[in-house]
Coordinates of C-alpha atoms and ligand atoms in Angstrom, one line a residue:
Chain A
M1 CA -50.4 16.0 -9.5
P2 CA -49.7 14.3 -6.1
R3 CA -47.4 16.1 -3.5
W4 CA -44.6 13.4 -2.4
G5 CA -43.8 13.7 1.0
M6 CA -42.1 11.2 3.8
V7 CA -42.9 10.8 7.5
I8 CA -40.8 9.5 9.4
D9 CA -41.8 8.0 13.0
L10 CA -39.4 8.3 15.4
D11 CA -40.7 6.3 18.1
R12 CA -40.7 3.1 15.4
C13 CA -36.7 4.2 14.5
T14 CA -34.3 2.2 16.1
A15 CA -31.6 4.0 14.7
C16 CA -30.4 0.8 12.7
R17 CA -29.0 3.0 9.9
A18 CA -30.4 0.6 7.2
C19 CA -31.8 3.6 5.5
V20 CA -28.5 5.5 5.1
V21 CA -26.9 2.4 3.9
G22 CA -29.6 1.4 1.5
C23 CA -29.8 5.2 0.3
M24 CA -25.8 4.9 -0.4
Q25 CA -26.6 1.6 -2.5
E26 CA -29.5 2.9 -4.3
N27 CA -27.9 6.4 -5.4
N28 CA -24.4 5.3 -5.8
V29 CA -22.6 7.6 -3.3
G30 CA -19.0 6.5 -2.5
F31 CA -16.8 5.8 0.1
A32 CA -15.0 8.7 1.8
G33 CA -12.4 6.9 3.0
P34 CA -10.8 7.7 6.5
E35 CA -8.5 11.1 5.2
Q36 CA -11.6 12.6 3.5
A37 CA -13.9 11.5 6.3
A38 CA -11.3 13.3 8.9
M39 CA -11.9 16.2 6.9
G40 CA -15.6 15.9 7.3
R41 CA -16.4 15.0 3.4
V42 CA -18.3 12.1 4.2
I43 CA -21.6 12.2 1.6
H44 CA -24.6 11.0 3.2
W45 CA -28.0 11.6 1.2
M46 CA -29.3 10.3 4.0
E47 CA -27.8 11.0 7.4
M48 CA -28.4 9.8 11.1
L49 CA -28.1 12.7 13.1
T50 CA -27.5 12.7 16.9
V51 CA -28.7 15.0 19.3
G52 CA -27.2 15.1 23.0
E53 CA -29.7 15.7 25.7
G54 CA -29.1 16.2 29.1
E55 CA -26.1 16.4 31.9
Y56 CA -24.1 13.6 33.2
P57 CA -25.1 10.8 34.5
N58 CA -28.5 11.6 33.1
L59 CA -27.7 11.3 29.7
R60 CA -29.7 10.8 26.5
T61 CA -29.3 10.6 23.1
H62 CA -32.1 11.4 20.2
T63 CA -31.4 10.3 16.4
L64 CA -32.8 11.7 13.6
P65 CA -32.8 10.1 10.0
R66 CA -32.4 13.2 7.8
P67 CA -33.0 13.2 4.0
C68 CA -33.5 16.4 1.7
L69 CA -36.5 17.5 3.2
H70 CA -37.6 18.9 -0.4
C71 CA -39.0 22.0 1.1
D72 CA -42.2 23.7 -1.0
H73 CA -40.3 26.9 -0.4
P74 CA -36.8 25.8 -0.8
P75 CA -34.2 28.4 0.0
C76 CA -31.5 26.3 -1.7
I77 CA -32.7 26.8 -5.3
K78 CA -33.0 30.4 -5.2
V79 CA -29.6 31.2 -4.4
C80 CA -28.5 28.8 -7.4
P81 CA -26.6 31.1 -10.5
V82 CA -27.3 28.4 -13.0
N83 CA -30.8 26.9 -12.0
A84 CA -29.0 23.5 -11.3
T85 CA -31.5 23.2 -8.8
N86 CA -34.9 23.7 -9.1
R87 CA -38.2 22.5 -7.7
N88 CA -39.8 20.1 -10.4
P89 CA -43.4 19.6 -11.6
D90 CA -44.0 16.7 -9.3
G91 CA -42.7 19.2 -6.3
I92 CA -39.5 17.0 -5.9
V93 CA -36.6 19.5 -5.5
A94 CA -34.0 18.0 -8.1
Q95 CA -30.3 18.4 -8.1
I96 CA -29.1 18.6 -12.1
H97 CA -25.5 17.6 -11.5
A98 CA -24.2 17.8 -15.2
R99 CA -25.3 21.6 -14.9
C100 CA -24.1 22.2 -11.3
I101 CA -21.1 24.6 -11.4
G102 CA -20.0 23.7 -7.7
C103 CA -20.4 27.2 -5.9
R104 CA -21.9 25.7 -3.0
Y105 CA -24.1 28.5 -2.5
C106 CA -27.1 26.4 -2.1
T107 CA -25.0 24.2 0.6
A108 CA -24.8 27.4 2.7
A109 CA -28.7 28.3 1.8
C110 CA -30.1 24.9 3.2
P111 CA -31.0 25.1 6.9
Y112 CA -31.0 21.5 6.9
T113 CA -27.4 20.8 5.8
V114 CA -28.6 18.2 3.7
R115 CA -26.1 18.8 0.6
Y116 CA -22.6 17.9 -0.2
F117 CA -19.9 19.0 -2.5
N118 CA -17.9 16.1 -3.9
W119 CA -14.2 17.3 -2.7
Y120 CA -13.2 13.8 -4.2
E121 CA -13.9 11.3 -7.2
P122 CA -16.1 9.1 -6.2
S123 CA -14.7 5.4 -5.6
W124 CA -15.9 2.0 -4.0
P125 CA -13.6 -0.8 -2.9
G126 CA -13.4 -3.9 -4.9
E127 CA -16.3 -5.6 -6.2
M128 CA -18.7 -2.7 -5.5
A129 CA -17.5 -0.8 -8.2
H130 CA -19.3 -2.9 -10.3
A131 CA -22.5 -3.0 -8.9
L132 CA -23.5 0.5 -9.2
N133 CA -27.1 1.2 -10.1
D134 CA -27.6 2.3 -13.4
E135 CA -30.2 4.2 -13.4
V136 CA -28.3 6.9 -11.2
S137 CA -25.4 8.5 -12.5
V138 CA -22.0 8.7 -10.7
R139 CA -21.4 12.4 -9.9
P140 CA -18.0 14.1 -10.5
K141 CA -15.7 15.7 -8.6
G142 CA -16.7 19.3 -8.0
V143 CA -20.5 19.3 -8.0
V144 CA -23.0 19.1 -5.2
E145 CA -25.5 16.4 -4.7
K146 CA -28.3 15.9 -2.3
C147 CA -31.2 13.2 -1.7
T148 CA -33.6 13.2 -4.7
F149 CA -36.2 11.5 -3.0
C150 CA -34.7 8.3 -5.3
H151 CA -36.8 10.1 -8.3
H152 CA -35.6 7.8 -10.6
R153 CA -38.0 5.3 -9.2
L154 CA -41.0 7.6 -9.8
V155 CA -39.9 7.5 -13.3
R156 CA -39.3 3.6 -13.5
A157 CA -43.3 3.5 -11.8
R158 CA -44.7 5.8 -14.5
E159 CA -43.3 4.1 -17.3
Q160 CA -44.2 0.7 -15.9
A161 CA -47.9 1.8 -15.4
R162 CA -47.5 3.7 -18.8
M163 CA -46.7 0.2 -20.6
E164 CA -49.9 -1.4 -19.1
N165 CA -51.9 1.4 -19.8
R166 CA -52.9 2.1 -16.4
A167 CA -52.8 5.0 -14.0
M168 CA -49.9 4.9 -11.6
Q169 CA -50.7 3.9 -8.3
P170 CA -48.9 6.4 -5.2
E171 CA -47.7 2.8 -3.2
E172 CA -45.8 1.9 -6.6
Y173 CA -43.2 4.9 -5.7
Q174 CA -41.3 4.2 -2.5
P175 CA -37.6 5.6 -2.1
A176 CA -34.9 3.3 -1.2
C177 CA -34.8 4.3 2.3
A178 CA -38.8 3.7 3.2
E179 CA -38.5 0.5 1.8
I180 CA -35.4 -1.1 3.3
C181 CA -36.4 0.3 6.9
P182 CA -36.9 -3.1 9.1
T183 CA -39.3 -1.2 11.3
R184 CA -41.4 0.8 8.9
A185 CA -40.7 3.8 10.4
I186 CA -40.6 6.0 7.1
F187 CA -43.8 6.5 5.1
F188 CA -44.0 7.9 1.4
G189 CA -47.0 9.1 -0.6
D190 CA -49.1 12.0 -1.6
L191 CA -49.6 14.4 1.1
D192 CA -52.3 16.2 -0.8
D193 CA -54.7 13.0 -0.7
P194 CA -56.5 13.3 2.5
G195 CA -56.8 9.7 3.3
S196 CA -53.3 8.7 2.5
E197 CA -51.3 7.3 5.2
V198 CA -49.2 10.1 5.0
A199 CA -51.3 12.6 5.2
V200 CA -53.1 11.0 8.0
L201 CA -49.6 10.9 10.0
S202 CA -49.0 14.4 9.2
R203 CA -51.8 15.7 10.9
S204 CA -51.3 13.6 14.3
S205 CA -50.3 15.6 17.1
R206 CA -46.9 14.1 17.2
A207 CA -46.0 15.8 13.8
L208 CA -43.2 17.7 13.6
K209 CA -41.7 20.1 10.9
L210 CA -37.9 21.0 11.5
L211 CA -37.6 24.7 11.9
E212 CA -41.0 25.2 10.9
D213 CA -40.4 29.2 11.7
L214 CA -38.4 29.3 8.3
G215 CA -41.3 29.0 6.6
T216 CA -39.5 26.3 4.1
E217 CA -42.7 24.1 4.3
P218 CA -40.8 20.6 4.4
K219 CA -42.1 17.7 2.6
V220 CA -40.6 15.7 5.6
I221 CA -42.3 15.3 8.5
Y222 CA -41.4 14.1 11.6
L223 CA -43.6 12.1 14.0
K224 CA -42.1 13.1 18.0
E225 CA -40.9 10.5 20.4
G226 CA -43.7 9.8 22.6
E227 CA -42.5 10.7 26.3
Chain B
M1 CA -2.1 39.8 -28.5
M2 CA -4.0 39.3 -31.4
Q3 CA -3.1 35.4 -31.7
R4 CA -3.9 35.2 -27.8
T5 CA -7.6 36.8 -28.6
L6 CA -7.6 34.2 -31.1
A7 CA -6.7 31.2 -29.2
I8 CA -9.1 32.2 -26.7
F9 CA -11.8 32.4 -29.4
L10 CA -11.0 29.2 -30.3
V11 CA -11.0 27.6 -27.1
A12 CA -14.1 29.3 -26.2
T13 CA -16.4 28.1 -29.3
L14 CA -14.7 24.6 -29.7
G15 CA -15.0 23.8 -25.8
A16 CA -18.8 24.8 -26.2
W17 CA -19.2 22.6 -28.9
P18 CA -21.2 19.9 -27.8
A19 CA -19.3 16.8 -27.2
H20 CA -22.1 14.4 -28.9
S21 CA -22.2 16.2 -31.9
L22 CA -20.6 14.5 -34.9
V23 CA -17.6 17.0 -35.0
F24 CA -14.4 15.2 -33.5
R25 CA -15.8 11.9 -32.9
R26 CA -13.1 9.2 -33.6
A27 CA -14.2 7.0 -36.4
V28 CA -15.7 3.2 -35.3
T29 CA -14.7 0.2 -37.2
Q30 CA -16.8 -2.9 -36.8
P31 CA -15.2 -6.0 -36.8
I32 CA -17.8 -7.2 -39.9
A33 CA -18.5 -4.8 -42.5
F34 CA -22.4 -5.5 -41.9
N35 CA -25.1 -4.2 -44.6
H36 CA -28.0 -3.2 -42.9
R37 CA -29.9 -2.4 -46.2
L38 CA -29.3 -5.9 -47.3
H39 CA -30.6 -7.5 -44.0
V40 CA -33.6 -4.9 -44.0
E41 CA -34.9 -4.3 -47.3
G42 CA -33.3 -7.2 -49.0
N43 CA -34.6 -9.8 -46.4
G44 CA -37.4 -8.0 -44.7
L45 CA -35.8 -8.3 -40.9
E46 CA -36.8 -5.8 -38.5
C47 CA -34.3 -3.8 -36.3
V48 CA -35.6 -5.5 -33.3
E49 CA -34.8 -9.1 -34.6
C50 CA -31.2 -8.2 -34.1
H51 CA -31.0 -5.6 -31.5
V52 CA -33.4 -7.5 -29.4
Y53 CA -34.0 -5.4 -26.3
V54 CA -35.2 -2.6 -27.8
L55 CA -38.7 -3.0 -26.7
T56 CA -37.9 -4.5 -23.0
Q57 CA -35.1 -2.6 -21.8
T58 CA -33.2 1.0 -21.6
F59 CA -30.9 -0.1 -23.7
A60 CA -31.1 -1.7 -27.5
G61 CA -28.6 -4.5 -27.4
L62 CA -26.4 -5.6 -30.1
P63 CA -26.6 -8.7 -31.8
S64 CA -24.6 -11.5 -30.1
L65 CA -22.7 -14.5 -32.4
E66 CA -25.6 -16.9 -32.0
R67 CA -27.8 -14.7 -33.1
C68 CA -26.1 -14.3 -36.6
L69 CA -25.1 -18.2 -36.3
E70 CA -29.2 -18.5 -36.4
C71 CA -29.3 -17.3 -40.0
H72 CA -25.6 -17.6 -40.9
E73 CA -24.4 -21.4 -39.8
T74 CA -24.0 -22.1 -43.4
A75 CA -23.1 -19.9 -46.3
V76 CA -25.9 -17.7 -47.2
T77 CA -23.6 -15.8 -49.6
D78 CA -20.4 -16.0 -51.2
S79 CA -19.3 -12.8 -49.1
A80 CA -15.8 -13.0 -47.3
E81 CA -17.4 -10.7 -44.7
E82 CA -20.2 -13.4 -43.9
E83 CA -17.5 -16.1 -43.5
K84 CA -16.0 -14.1 -40.6
I85 CA -19.1 -15.1 -38.6
R86 CA -18.2 -18.4 -38.7
E87 CA -14.6 -18.2 -38.7
L88 CA -15.3 -16.4 -35.7
A89 CA -17.3 -19.1 -34.0
A90 CA -14.9 -21.7 -35.1
R91 CA -12.1 -20.2 -33.0
G92 CA -14.5 -20.2 -30.0
E93 CA -14.2 -16.1 -30.2
T94 CA -17.3 -13.7 -29.4
L95 CA -18.4 -11.1 -31.6
V96 CA -17.8 -7.4 -30.3
W97 CA -19.5 -4.7 -32.2
K98 CA -18.6 -1.2 -31.3
R99 CA -21.1 1.4 -30.0
L100 CA -21.6 4.1 -32.3
Y101 CA -24.8 6.3 -30.5
E102 CA -23.9 6.6 -26.7
V103 CA -25.1 9.5 -24.3
P104 CA -23.4 10.5 -21.7
D105 CA -23.5 8.8 -18.0
H106 CA -25.5 11.5 -16.5
V107 CA -28.4 11.1 -19.0
Y108 CA -31.2 8.5 -18.6
S109 CA -32.6 7.5 -22.0
S110 CA -34.5 4.5 -22.2
H111 CA -35.6 2.4 -25.6
R112 CA -38.4 0.8 -24.4
R113 CA -39.9 4.3 -23.1
H114 CA -39.3 5.9 -26.6
V115 CA -40.4 3.0 -28.9
V116 CA -42.8 1.3 -27.4
A117 CA -44.7 4.2 -25.0
G118 CA -44.1 6.8 -27.6
G119 CA -44.2 4.9 -30.9
I120 CA -41.3 6.5 -31.9
D121 CA -39.5 4.8 -35.2
C122 CA -35.6 4.2 -34.9
A123 CA -35.0 6.3 -37.6
E124 CA -36.0 9.6 -35.9
C125 CA -33.1 9.8 -33.2
H126 CA -30.8 6.8 -35.1
G127 CA -31.3 8.1 -38.8
P128 CA -31.5 6.2 -41.7
V129 CA -29.1 3.3 -40.5
A130 CA -31.6 0.8 -42.0
A131 CA -30.7 2.4 -45.7
T132 CA -26.7 1.8 -45.1
T133 CA -24.9 -0.8 -47.1
R134 CA -21.8 -0.6 -44.9
P135 CA -21.3 0.4 -41.3
P136 CA -21.4 3.8 -40.4
A137 CA -18.0 5.1 -39.0
R138 CA -20.1 8.0 -37.0
P139 CA -23.5 8.4 -36.2
L140 CA -26.0 9.8 -38.6
R141 CA -27.9 11.8 -36.0
A142 CA -26.0 13.9 -33.2
L143 CA -28.1 12.9 -30.2
T144 CA -27.5 16.9 -28.5
M145 CA -29.3 18.3 -25.6
D146 CA -31.1 20.4 -28.5
F147 CA -31.8 17.5 -30.5
C148 CA -33.8 15.9 -27.5
M149 CA -35.5 18.8 -26.2
D150 CA -36.9 19.8 -29.7
C151 CA -38.5 16.7 -30.2
H152 CA -39.8 16.5 -26.7
R153 CA -41.2 20.0 -27.1
R154 CA -42.8 18.7 -30.6
R155 CA -44.5 16.1 -28.9
G156 CA -45.2 17.0 -25.8
A157 CA -43.3 15.2 -23.8
S158 CA -41.5 16.4 -20.5
N159 CA -38.3 18.8 -20.8
D160 CA -38.2 18.9 -16.9
C161 CA -34.6 18.3 -16.1
L162 CA -34.9 15.3 -14.1
A163 CA -36.8 13.4 -16.6
C164 CA -33.5 12.6 -18.5
H165 CA -30.8 13.9 -16.3
V166 CA -30.5 11.6 -12.8
Ligands
SF4_301 S1 -34.0 20.5 2.8 FE1 -32.7 22.1 1.9 S2 -31.7 21.3 0.1 FE2 -33.7 20.1 0.6 S3 -35.0 21.2 -0.3 FE3 -35.0 22.1 1.5 S4 -33.5 23.9 1.4 FE4 -33.5 22.6 -0.5
SF4_302 S1 -23.4 24.4 -5.9 FE1 -24.2 24.0 -7.8 S2 -26.6 23.7 -7.4 FE2 -25.9 24.8 -5.7 S3 -26.1 26.6 -6.3 FE3 -23.6 26.3 -6.9 S4 -24.4 25.7 -9.0 FE4 -26.2 25.7 -8.0

């Protein structure tokens, strides 16, 4: 069984936010609107974090696209009282919205702040409300949601391979963010296949795991910016 | 006190009843009193000849007026129900069947996967619809999570939450 993982090359990333928008479109993430946004309730499964460095006038801003890191040892799942979030057999950290009671323990437990609570009913302006992806459910108010590595795309790729009576190839499964990135800064594949692009990149000297000392073993690995 | 306990008990038990069980479902009335048996047994039609997307899509599809007219352009029987097809066509209207079987939005279930990949017969999930002589007012099988998971267990299909809930 492949260990699906992602490598994000920060040297290639131009912070254009195509991944952020592509993810919202793919996964039916609603628009917060100005009032909710002012209260910090915007939902972004893929979020562009900014980190400032230095002092005026020598300022520099680093940007970091951040999905759920799909940790191999995820602290979020241990605290869920109803098993609404779990690490599935593909190693993907699942979020089962219909099961979630909205207690937000997981939101507090995730060290990477990737989990979002639905404070309001999702809505879309005008025509966008009719252009939702029917492979992904619309989450109701009161539950927590987060990136799923576009698991529905894995399901679709597996189904297609099965119809054609062949084995699924890892390239057939790419999350929306990886597919849309115009500079190809996001790589996706099987971390356990030593020859795969993600596995090779994850062994590079630029490879960095966020908050590695926590032992969460994230499956999203960053490649540091060159100096 | 007694009444209150009873009320709480009722709310708790009825509330826990799966919304997609057959109890409390509103009856569905179809625009035409369609006879499945006559079409299937009588004329040897396959389900997929009218539910045309079963083999290729997640949804099965309900027959369009045009599909009906392919056989019913002129009268095949003297049934008043059959006449309704041509009356609709003459008025330029469309045929709107009501959905009988439905799963909640948070459930992903693909006809193609079940029928083509799984080789499952329509009746396994839909019950003996093909043998009915009038349109059923309620689903013949309750598509509850227990029902799905039981079958998945028996057939060795995945019962991982993410396999169906997206
Ligand atoms: S990044 Fe957060 S939400 Fe995602 S698996 Fe790790 S702890 Fe859980
Ligand atoms: S908010 Fe939902 S997923 Fe998170 S711990 Fe509570 S019940 Fe579990």
